[in-house]
Coordinates of C-alpha atoms and ligand atoms in Angstrom, one line a residue:
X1 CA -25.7 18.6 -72.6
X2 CA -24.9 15.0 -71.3
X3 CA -27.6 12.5 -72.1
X4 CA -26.2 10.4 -69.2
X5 CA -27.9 9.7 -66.0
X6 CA -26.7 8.7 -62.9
X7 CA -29.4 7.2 -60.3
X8 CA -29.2 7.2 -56.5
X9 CA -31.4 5.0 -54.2
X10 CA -31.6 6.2 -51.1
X11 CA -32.0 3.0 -48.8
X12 CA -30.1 4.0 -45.4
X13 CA -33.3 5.2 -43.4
X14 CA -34.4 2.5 -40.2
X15 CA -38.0 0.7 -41.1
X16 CA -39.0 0.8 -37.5
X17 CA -42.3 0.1 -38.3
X18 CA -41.8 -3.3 -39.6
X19 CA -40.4 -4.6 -36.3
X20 CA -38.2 -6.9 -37.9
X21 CA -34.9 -8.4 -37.6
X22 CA -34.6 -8.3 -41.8
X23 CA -33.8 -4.6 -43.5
X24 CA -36.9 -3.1 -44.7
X25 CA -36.2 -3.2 -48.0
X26 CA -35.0 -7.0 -48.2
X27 CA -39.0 -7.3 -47.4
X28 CA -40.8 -8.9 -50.4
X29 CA -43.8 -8.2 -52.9
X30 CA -44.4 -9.5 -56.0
X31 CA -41.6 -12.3 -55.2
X32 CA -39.1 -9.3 -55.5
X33 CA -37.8 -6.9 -52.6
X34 CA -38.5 -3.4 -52.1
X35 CA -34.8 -3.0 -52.8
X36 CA -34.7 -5.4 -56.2
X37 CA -37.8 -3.2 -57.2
X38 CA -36.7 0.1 -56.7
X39 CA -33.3 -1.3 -58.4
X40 CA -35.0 -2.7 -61.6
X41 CA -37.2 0.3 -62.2
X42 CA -33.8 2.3 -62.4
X43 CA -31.8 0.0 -64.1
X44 CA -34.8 -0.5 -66.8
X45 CA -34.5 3.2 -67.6
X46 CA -31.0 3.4 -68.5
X47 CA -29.0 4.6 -65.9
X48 CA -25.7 3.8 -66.6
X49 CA -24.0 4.5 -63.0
X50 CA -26.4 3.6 -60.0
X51 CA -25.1 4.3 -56.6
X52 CA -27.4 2.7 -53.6
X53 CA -26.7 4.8 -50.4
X54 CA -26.8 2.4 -47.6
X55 CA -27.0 3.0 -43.4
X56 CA -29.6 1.2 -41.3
X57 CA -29.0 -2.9 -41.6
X58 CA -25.9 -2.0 -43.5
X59 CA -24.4 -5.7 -43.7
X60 CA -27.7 -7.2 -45.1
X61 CA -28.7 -4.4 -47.7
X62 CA -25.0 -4.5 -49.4
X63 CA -25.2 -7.9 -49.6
X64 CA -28.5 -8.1 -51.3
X65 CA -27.5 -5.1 -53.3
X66 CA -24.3 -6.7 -54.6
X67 CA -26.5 -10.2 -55.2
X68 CA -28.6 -8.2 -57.3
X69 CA -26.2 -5.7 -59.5
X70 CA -22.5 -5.9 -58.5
X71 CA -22.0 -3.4 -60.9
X72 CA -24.4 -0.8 -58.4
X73 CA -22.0 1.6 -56.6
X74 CA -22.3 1.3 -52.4
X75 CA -22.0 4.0 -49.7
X76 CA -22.1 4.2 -46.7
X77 CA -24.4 6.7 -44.4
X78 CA -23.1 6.1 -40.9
X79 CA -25.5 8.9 -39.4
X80 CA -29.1 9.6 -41.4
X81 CA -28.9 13.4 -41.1
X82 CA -31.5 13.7 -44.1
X83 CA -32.0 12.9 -47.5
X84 CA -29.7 15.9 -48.8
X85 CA -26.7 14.4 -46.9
X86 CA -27.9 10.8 -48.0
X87 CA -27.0 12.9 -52.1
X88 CA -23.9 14.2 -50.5
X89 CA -22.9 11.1 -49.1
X90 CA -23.8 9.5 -52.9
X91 CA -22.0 12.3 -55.0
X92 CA -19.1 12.1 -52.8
X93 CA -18.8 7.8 -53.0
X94 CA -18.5 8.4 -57.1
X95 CA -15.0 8.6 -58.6
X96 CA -15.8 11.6 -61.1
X97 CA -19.0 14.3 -60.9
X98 CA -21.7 13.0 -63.2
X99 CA -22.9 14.6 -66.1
X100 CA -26.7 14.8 -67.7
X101 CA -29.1 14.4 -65.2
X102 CA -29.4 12.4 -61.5
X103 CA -32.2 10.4 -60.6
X104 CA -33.0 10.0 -56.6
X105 CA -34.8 7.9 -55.8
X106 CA -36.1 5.6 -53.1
X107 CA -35.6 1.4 -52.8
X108 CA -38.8 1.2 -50.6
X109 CA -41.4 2.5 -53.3
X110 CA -41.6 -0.8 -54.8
X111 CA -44.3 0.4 -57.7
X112 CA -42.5 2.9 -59.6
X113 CA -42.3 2.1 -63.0
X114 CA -39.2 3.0 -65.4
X115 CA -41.7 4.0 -68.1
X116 CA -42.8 6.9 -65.4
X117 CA -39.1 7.5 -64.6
X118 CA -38.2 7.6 -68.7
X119 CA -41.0 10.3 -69.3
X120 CA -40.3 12.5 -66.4
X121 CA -36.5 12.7 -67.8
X122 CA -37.9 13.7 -71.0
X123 CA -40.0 16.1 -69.3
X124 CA -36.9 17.5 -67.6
X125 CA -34.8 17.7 -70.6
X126 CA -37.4 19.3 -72.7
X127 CA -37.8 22.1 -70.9
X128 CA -34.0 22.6 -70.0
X129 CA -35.1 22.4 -65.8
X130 CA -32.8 22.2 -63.1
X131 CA -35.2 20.0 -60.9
X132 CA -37.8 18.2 -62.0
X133 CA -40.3 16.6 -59.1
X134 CA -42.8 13.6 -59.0
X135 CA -45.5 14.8 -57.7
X136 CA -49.0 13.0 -57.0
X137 CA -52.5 14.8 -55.4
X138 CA -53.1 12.8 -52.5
X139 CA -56.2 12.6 -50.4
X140 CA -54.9 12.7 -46.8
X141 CA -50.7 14.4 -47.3
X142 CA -50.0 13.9 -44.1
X143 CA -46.2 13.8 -43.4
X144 CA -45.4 14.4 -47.0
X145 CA -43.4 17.2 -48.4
X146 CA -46.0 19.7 -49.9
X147 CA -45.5 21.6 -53.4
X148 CA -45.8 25.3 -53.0
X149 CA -46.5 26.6 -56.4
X150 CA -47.1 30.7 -57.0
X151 CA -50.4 32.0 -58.3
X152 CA -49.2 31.5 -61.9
X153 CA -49.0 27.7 -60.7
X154 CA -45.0 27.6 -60.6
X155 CA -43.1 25.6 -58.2
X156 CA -41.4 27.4 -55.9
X157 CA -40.7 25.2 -52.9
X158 CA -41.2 22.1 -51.0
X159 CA -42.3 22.6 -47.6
X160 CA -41.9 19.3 -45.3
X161 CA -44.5 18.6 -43.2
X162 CA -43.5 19.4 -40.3
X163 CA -42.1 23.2 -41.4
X164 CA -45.4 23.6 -43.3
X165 CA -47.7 26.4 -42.6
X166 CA -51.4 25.6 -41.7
X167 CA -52.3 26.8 -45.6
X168 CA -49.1 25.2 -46.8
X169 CA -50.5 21.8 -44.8
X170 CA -53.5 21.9 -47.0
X171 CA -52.3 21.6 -49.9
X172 CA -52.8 18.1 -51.6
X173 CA -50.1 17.7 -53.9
X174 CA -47.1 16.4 -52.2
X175 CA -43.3 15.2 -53.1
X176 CA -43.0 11.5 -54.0
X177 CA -39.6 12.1 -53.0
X178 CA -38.2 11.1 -56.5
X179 CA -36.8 14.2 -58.5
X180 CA -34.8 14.3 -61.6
X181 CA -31.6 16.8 -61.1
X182 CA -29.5 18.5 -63.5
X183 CA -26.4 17.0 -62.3
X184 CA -24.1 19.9 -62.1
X185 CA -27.0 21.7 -60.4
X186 CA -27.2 18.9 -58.0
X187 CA -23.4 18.8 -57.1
X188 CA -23.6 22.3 -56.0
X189 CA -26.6 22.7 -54.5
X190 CA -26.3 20.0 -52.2
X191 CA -23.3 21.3 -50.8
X192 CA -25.4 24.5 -49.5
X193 CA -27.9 22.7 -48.0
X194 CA -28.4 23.8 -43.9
X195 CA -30.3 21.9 -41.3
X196 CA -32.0 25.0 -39.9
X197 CA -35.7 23.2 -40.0
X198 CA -37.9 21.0 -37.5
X199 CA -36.0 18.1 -37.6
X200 CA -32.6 19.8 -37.4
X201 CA -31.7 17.3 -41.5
X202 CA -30.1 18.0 -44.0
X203 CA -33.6 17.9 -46.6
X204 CA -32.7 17.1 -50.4
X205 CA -36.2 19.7 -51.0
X206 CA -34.1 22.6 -50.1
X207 CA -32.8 22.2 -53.7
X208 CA -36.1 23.4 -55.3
X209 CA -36.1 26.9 -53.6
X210 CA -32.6 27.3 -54.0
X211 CA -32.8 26.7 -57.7
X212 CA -35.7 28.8 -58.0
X213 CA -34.0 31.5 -56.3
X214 CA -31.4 31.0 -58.7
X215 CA -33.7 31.6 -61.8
X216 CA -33.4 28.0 -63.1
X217 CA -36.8 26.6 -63.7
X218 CA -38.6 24.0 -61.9
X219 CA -41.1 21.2 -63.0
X220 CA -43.4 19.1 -61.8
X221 CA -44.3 15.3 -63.3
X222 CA -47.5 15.2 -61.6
X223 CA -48.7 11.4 -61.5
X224 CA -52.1 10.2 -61.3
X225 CA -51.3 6.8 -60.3
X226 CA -50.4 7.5 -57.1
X227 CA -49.5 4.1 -55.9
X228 CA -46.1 4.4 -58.2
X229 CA -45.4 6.9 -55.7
X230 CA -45.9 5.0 -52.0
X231 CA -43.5 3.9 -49.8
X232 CA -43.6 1.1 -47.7
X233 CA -42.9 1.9 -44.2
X234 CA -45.2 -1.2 -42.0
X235 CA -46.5 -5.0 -42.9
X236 CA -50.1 -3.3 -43.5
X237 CA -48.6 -1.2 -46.3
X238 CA -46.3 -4.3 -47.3
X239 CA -49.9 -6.5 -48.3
X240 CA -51.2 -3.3 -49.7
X241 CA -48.9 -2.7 -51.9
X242 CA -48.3 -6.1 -52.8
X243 CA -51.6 -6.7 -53.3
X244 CA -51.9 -3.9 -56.2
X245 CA -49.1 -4.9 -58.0
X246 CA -50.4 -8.1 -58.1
X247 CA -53.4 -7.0 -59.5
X248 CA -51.3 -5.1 -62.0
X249 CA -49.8 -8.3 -62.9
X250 CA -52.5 -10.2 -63.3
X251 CA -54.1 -7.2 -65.1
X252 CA -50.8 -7.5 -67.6
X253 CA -51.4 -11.3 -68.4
X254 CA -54.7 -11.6 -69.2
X255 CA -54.1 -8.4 -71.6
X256 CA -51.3 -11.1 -72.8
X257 CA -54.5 -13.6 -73.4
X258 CA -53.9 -15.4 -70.0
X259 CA -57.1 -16.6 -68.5
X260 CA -57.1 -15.7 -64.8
X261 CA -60.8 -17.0 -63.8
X262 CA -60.5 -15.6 -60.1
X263 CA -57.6 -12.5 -59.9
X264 CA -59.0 -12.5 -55.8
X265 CA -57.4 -15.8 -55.3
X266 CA -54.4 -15.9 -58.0
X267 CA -51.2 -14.7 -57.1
X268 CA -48.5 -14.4 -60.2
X269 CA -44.5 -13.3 -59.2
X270 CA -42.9 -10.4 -60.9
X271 CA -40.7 -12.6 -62.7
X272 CA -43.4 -15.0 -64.0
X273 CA -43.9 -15.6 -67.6
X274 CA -47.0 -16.6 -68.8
X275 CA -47.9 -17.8 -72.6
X276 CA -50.8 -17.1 -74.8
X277 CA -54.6 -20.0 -73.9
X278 CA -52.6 -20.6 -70.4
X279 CA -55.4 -20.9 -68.2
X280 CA -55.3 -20.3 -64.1
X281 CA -57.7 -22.0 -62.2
X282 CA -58.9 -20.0 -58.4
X283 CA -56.2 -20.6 -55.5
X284 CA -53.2 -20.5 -57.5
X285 CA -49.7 -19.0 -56.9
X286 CA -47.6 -19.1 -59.4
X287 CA -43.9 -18.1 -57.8
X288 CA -40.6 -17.2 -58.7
X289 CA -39.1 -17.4 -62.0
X290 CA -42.2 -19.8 -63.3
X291 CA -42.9 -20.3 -67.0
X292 CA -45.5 -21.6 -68.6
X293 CA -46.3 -22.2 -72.3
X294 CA -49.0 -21.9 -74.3
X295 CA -52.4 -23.4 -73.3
X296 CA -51.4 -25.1 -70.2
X297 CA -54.3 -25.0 -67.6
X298 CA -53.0 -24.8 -63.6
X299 CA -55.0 -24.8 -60.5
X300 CA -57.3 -25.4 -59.0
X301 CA -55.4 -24.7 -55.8
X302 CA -51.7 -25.1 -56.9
X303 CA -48.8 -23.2 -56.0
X304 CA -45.4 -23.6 -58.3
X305 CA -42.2 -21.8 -57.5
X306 CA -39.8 -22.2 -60.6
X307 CA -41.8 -24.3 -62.5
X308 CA -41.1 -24.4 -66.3
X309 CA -44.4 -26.1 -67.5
X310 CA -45.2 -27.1 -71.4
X311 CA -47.6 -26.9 -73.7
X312 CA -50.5 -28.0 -72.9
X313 CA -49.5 -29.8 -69.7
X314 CA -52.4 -29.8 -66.8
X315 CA -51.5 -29.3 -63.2
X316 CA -54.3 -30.2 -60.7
X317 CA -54.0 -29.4 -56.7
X318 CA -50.2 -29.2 -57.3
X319 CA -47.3 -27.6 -55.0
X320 CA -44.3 -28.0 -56.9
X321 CA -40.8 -26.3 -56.9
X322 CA -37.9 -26.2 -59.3
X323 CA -38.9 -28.7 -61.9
X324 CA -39.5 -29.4 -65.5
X325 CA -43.1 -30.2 -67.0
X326 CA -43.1 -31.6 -70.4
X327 CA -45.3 -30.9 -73.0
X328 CA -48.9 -32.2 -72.4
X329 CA -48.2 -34.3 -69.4
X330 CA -50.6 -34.0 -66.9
X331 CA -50.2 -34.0 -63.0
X332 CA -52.3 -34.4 -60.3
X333 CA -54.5 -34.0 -58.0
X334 CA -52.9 -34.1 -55.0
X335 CA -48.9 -33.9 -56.0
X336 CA -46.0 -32.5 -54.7
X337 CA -42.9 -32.2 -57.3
X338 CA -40.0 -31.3 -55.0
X339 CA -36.6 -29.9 -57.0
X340 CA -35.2 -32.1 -59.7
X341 CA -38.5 -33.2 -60.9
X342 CA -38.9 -33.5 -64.7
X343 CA -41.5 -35.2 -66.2
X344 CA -41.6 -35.7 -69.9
X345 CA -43.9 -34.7 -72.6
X346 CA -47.4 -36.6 -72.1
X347 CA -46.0 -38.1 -69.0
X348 CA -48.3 -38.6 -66.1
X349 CA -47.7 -38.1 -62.2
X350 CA -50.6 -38.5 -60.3
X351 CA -52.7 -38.1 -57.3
X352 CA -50.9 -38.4 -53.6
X353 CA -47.4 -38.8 -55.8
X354 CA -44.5 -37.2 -54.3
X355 CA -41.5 -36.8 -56.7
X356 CA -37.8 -35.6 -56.0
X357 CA -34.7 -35.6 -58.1
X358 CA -36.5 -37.7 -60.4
X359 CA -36.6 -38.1 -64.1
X360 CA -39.8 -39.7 -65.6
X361 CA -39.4 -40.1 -69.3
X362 CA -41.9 -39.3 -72.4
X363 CA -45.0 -40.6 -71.9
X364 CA -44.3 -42.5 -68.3
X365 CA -46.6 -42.6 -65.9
X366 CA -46.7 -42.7 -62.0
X367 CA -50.2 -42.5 -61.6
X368 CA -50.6 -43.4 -57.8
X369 CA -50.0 -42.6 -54.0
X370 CA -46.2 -43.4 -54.7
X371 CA -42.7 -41.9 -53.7
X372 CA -40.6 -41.4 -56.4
X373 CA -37.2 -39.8 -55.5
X374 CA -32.9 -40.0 -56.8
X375 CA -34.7 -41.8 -59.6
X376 CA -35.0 -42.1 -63.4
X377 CA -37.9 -43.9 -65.3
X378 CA -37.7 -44.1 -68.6
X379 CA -40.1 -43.3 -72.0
X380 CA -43.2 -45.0 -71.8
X381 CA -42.6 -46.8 -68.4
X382 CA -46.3 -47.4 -66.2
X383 CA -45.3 -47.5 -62.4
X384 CA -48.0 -49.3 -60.2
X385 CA -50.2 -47.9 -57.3
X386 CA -48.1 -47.4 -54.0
X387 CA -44.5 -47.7 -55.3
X388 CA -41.8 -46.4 -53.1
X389 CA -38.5 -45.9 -54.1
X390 CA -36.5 -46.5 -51.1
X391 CA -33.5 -44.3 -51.9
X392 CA -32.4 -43.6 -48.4
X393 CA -30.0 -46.4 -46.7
X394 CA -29.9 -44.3 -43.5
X395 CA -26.9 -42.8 -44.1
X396 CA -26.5 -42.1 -47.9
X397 CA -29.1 -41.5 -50.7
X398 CA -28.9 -44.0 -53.8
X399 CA -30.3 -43.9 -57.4
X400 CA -33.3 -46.0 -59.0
X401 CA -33.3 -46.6 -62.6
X402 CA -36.2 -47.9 -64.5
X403 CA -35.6 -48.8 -68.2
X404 CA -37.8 -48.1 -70.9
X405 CA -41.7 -49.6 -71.1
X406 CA -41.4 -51.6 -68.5
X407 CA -44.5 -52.6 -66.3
X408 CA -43.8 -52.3 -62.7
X409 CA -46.7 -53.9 -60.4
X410 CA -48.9 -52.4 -57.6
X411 CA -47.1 -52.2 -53.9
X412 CA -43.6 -52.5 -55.3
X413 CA -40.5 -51.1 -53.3
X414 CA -37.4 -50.3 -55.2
X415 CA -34.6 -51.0 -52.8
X416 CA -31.6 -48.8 -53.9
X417 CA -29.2 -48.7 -55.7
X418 CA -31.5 -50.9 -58.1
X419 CA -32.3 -51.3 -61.8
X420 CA -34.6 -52.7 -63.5
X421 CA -34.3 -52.7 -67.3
X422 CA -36.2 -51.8 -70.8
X423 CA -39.4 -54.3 -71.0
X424 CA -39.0 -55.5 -67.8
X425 CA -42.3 -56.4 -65.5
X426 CA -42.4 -56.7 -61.4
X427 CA -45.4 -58.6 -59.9
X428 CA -47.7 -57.1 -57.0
X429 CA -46.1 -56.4 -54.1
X430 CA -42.2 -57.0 -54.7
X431 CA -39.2 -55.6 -53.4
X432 CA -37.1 -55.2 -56.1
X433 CA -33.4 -55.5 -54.3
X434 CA -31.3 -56.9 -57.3
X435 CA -31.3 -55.8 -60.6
X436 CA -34.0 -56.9 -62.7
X437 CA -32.9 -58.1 -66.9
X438 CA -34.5 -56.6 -69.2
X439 CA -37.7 -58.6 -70.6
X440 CA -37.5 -60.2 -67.4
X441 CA -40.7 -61.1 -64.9
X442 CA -38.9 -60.5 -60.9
X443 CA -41.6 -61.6 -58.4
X444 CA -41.0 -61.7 -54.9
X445 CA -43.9 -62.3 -52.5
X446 CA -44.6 -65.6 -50.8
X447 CA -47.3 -68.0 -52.5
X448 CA -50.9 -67.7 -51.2
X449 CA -51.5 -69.8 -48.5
X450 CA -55.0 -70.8 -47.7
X451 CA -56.3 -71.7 -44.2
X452 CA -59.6 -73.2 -44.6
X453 CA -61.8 -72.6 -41.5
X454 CA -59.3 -70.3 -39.2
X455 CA -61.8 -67.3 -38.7
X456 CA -64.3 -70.5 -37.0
X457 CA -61.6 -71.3 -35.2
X458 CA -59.8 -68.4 -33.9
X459 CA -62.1 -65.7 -34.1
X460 CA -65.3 -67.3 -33.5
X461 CA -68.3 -65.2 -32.3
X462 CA -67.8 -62.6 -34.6
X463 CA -69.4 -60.6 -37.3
X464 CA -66.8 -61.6 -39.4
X465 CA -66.9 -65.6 -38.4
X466 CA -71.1 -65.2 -38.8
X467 CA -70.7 -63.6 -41.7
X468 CA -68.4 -66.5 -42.9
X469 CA -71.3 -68.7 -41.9
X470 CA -74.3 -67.4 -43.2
X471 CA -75.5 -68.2 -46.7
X472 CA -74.3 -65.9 -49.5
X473 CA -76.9 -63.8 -51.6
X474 CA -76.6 -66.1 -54.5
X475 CA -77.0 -68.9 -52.6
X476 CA -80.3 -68.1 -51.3
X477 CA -81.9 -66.2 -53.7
X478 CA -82.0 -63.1 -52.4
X479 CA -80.6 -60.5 -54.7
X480 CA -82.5 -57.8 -56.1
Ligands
LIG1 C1 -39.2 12.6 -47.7 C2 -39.2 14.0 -48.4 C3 -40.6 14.5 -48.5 C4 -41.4 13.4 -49.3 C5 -41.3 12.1 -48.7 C6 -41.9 11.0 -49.6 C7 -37.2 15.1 -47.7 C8 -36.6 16.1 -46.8 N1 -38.4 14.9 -47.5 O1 -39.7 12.7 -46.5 O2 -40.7 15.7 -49.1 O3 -42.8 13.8 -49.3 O4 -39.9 11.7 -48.5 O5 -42.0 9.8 -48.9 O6 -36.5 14.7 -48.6 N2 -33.0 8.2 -46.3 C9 -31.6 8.0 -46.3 N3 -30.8 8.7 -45.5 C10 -31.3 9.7 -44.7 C11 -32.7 9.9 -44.7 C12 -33.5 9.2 -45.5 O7 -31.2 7.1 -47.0 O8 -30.5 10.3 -44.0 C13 -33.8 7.5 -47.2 C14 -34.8 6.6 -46.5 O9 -34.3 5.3 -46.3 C15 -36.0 6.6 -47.4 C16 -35.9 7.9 -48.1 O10 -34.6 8.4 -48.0 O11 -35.9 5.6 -48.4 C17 -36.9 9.0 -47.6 O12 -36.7 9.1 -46.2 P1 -37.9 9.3 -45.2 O13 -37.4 9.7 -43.9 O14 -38.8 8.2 -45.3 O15 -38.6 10.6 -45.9 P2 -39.3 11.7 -45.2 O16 -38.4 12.5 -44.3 O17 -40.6 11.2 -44.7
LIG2 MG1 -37.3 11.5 -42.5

């Protein structure tokens, strides 16, 4: 017998419910869609042809599905006449039959794991079964497919729902709608399949009695983490579900040794990886593909979507995106690292920065309420308090370069295209324009000019000019 399995993900069906111009299964948890879910839990398994079966929101499912595995075989449902012509439909879109076994299942139950699809296969195999079901025992099965077993507990049939008898109706153990088929079984038996039943479709669970009638033996993979097994049909079901597997992956790091000191108000992406001693402080989502090494401490209150952050590096009050954070450099409170941003190890950016397309070298610092954008500062370089790089001319974006150490002063605008080079100081409140040498001093506001008398003059009768009169404390003795 063919070890080879073939998976089919049924994702033609409406998603009414989510009232929503996107495809239901382009909806996302976890960072991920339904669809890139369902996808990875089949892919992770081994199947080695995967055929999506596509119908409602045709043009936007394809695409995502081809974004996400061109290799995944396409077809078409114009009509949804059931889930058993949804397997036709599949079986008929491959070039040859497939061998070994066929997987079905669904790309809007975002929770099931491969590990739950690889021992249900080996449940299958082992005891030579034509069909083998996930099943789950549900508290309210409403709507479900129930599993009619015999009295010596064999499966015999799934009734849906809405052909179910009132005893059939109470019983709790329903189809997740995932099955594991022998795959010659499969090809034949779908062809039989007759929409004689309540909702005049084509139903997949026909197979089950049909190969029971047959005298091939039926199993059941009954689950006890029934979540593996829900679909998502509305946006209350969306956060629900999206909220468990967040909990699952936040579960999964701090098994990893990830300190997580509030799971309520951490959220951690699918794709996040997360080192040994990293430490998340409360109101924190870490997003996308984000990666951060060993005993790095984020939050409070941060939010970074592909962020690769170092060792040891601390992130305070942070939203960041797309950017490099070196090795025990430290930013924060109060920044926000737009794409491009990398900062070097034991560099600094600091509280009310904003940072874009910049490069800030080992051990630089921009510690304060500054814009620092198309730029590049290099290793070791302080900037002062309130710098802006003006990059933008008003029609076209130019580059800063700072050189290496140099000592840029408080209040400083960097008119570019501008450099100023290794060594190289600015005083208090210049506009850097032209190129500054490097080792050089550039200077550009006025000298003081003092105006002895002009509050008297021109502002007199008030608190300021009697305050200008009056005595200092020193003066008169008074201080405490
Ligand atoms: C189906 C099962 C039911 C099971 C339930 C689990 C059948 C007949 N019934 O019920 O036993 O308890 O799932 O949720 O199989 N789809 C298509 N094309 C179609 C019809 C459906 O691609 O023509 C897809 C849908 O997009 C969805 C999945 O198949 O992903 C299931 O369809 P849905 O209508 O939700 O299943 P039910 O009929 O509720
Ligand atoms: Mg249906």
């Amino acid at each position: 017998m063919s070890d080879q399995v073939t998976a089919i993900v049924l994702a033609a069906g409406a998603g009414t419910r989510m009232k929503s111009s996107r495809a239901k299964v382009l909806h996302e948890i976890g960072g991920r869609s339904l669809l890139a879910h369902a996808l990875t839990a089949v892919r992770d398994v081994g199947a080695a042809t995967t055929v999506t079966v596509v119908g409602h929101d045709r043009e936007q499912v394809a695409a995502a599905v081809t974004d996400l595995d061109p290799t995944v075989v396409q077809v078409v449902q114009e009509q949804q006449r059931g889930t058993g012509h949804a397997v036709q439909v599949a079986l008929d879109g491959l070039d040859e039959a497939p061998e070994g076994v066929v997987l079905v299942t669904y790309a809007d139950v975002p929770l099931l794991q491969a590990q739950t699809l690889a021992e249900m296969l080996l449940e299958h195999r082992h005891a030579g079964s034509a069909v083998t079901i996930l099943t789950a025992e549900v508290g309210d099965p409403t709507g479900y497919g129930r599993i009619v077993r015999d009295d010596a507990g064999a499966v015999q049939a799934i009734r849906e729902h809405k052909d179910a008898s009132d005893a059939e109706r109470a019983i709790r153990e329903i189809n997740s709608g995932i099955l594991a088929v022998d795959a010659a079984f499969l090809s034949h038996a779908v062809s039989t399949l007759e929409d004689g039943n309540a909702q005049g479709e084509l139903y997949l669970t026909d197979i089950v009695a049909k190969a029971v009638a047959e005298g091939r033996p039926v199993g059941a993979h009954v689950l006890e983490d029934v979540w593996q097994t829900e679909g998502v049909n509305d946006r209350r079901q969306l956060a629900r579900l999206g909220a468990e597997l967040n909990r699952r992956t936040l579960e999964h790091w701090m098994h990893e040794g990830v300190t997580i000191v509030d799971p309520h108000s951490t959220w951690v992406d699918s794709a996040v990886s997360l080192a040994r001693d990293v430490t998340i402080l409360p109101g924190t989502q870490l997003l996308g593909a984000t990666d951060v090494a060993e005993g790095a401490t984020i939050g409070p209150d941060t939010t970074l979507r592909n962020v690769e952050v170092g060792e040891g590096a601390t992130i305070v009050r942070t939203h960041g995106a797309d950017a490099l954070i070196g090795a025990g450099a430290s930013v924060g409170p109060f920044a926000y690292l737009r794409p491009g941003t990398e900062l070097g190890a034991d560099g600094k950016i600091g509280t009310f920065v904003e940072t874009k397309n910049a490069r800030i070298g080992d051990g630089a610092k921009v510690p304060h309420l500054s814009y620092v954008g198309d730029a590049e500062i290099g290793e070791g370089s302080n900037i002062g308090a309130g710098t802006i790089t003006a990059n933008y001319d008003g029609v076209e974006k130019h580059r800063t370069t700072v050189g290496r150490h140099a000592r840029t002063g408080s209040d400083n605008v960097f008119v570019a295209p501008v450099t100023i080079g290794d060594g190289a100081f600015t005083g208090a409140g210049t506009t850097v324009r032209d190129d500054v040498p490097p080792g050089a001093l550039a200077v550009t506001a006025g000298e003081q000019r003092i105006m002895e008398g002009w509050v008297q003059r021109k502002r007199p009768d008030t608190a300021s000019a009697r305050a200008a009169a009056e005595p200092s404390d020193e003066e008169t003795g008074t201080r405490e």
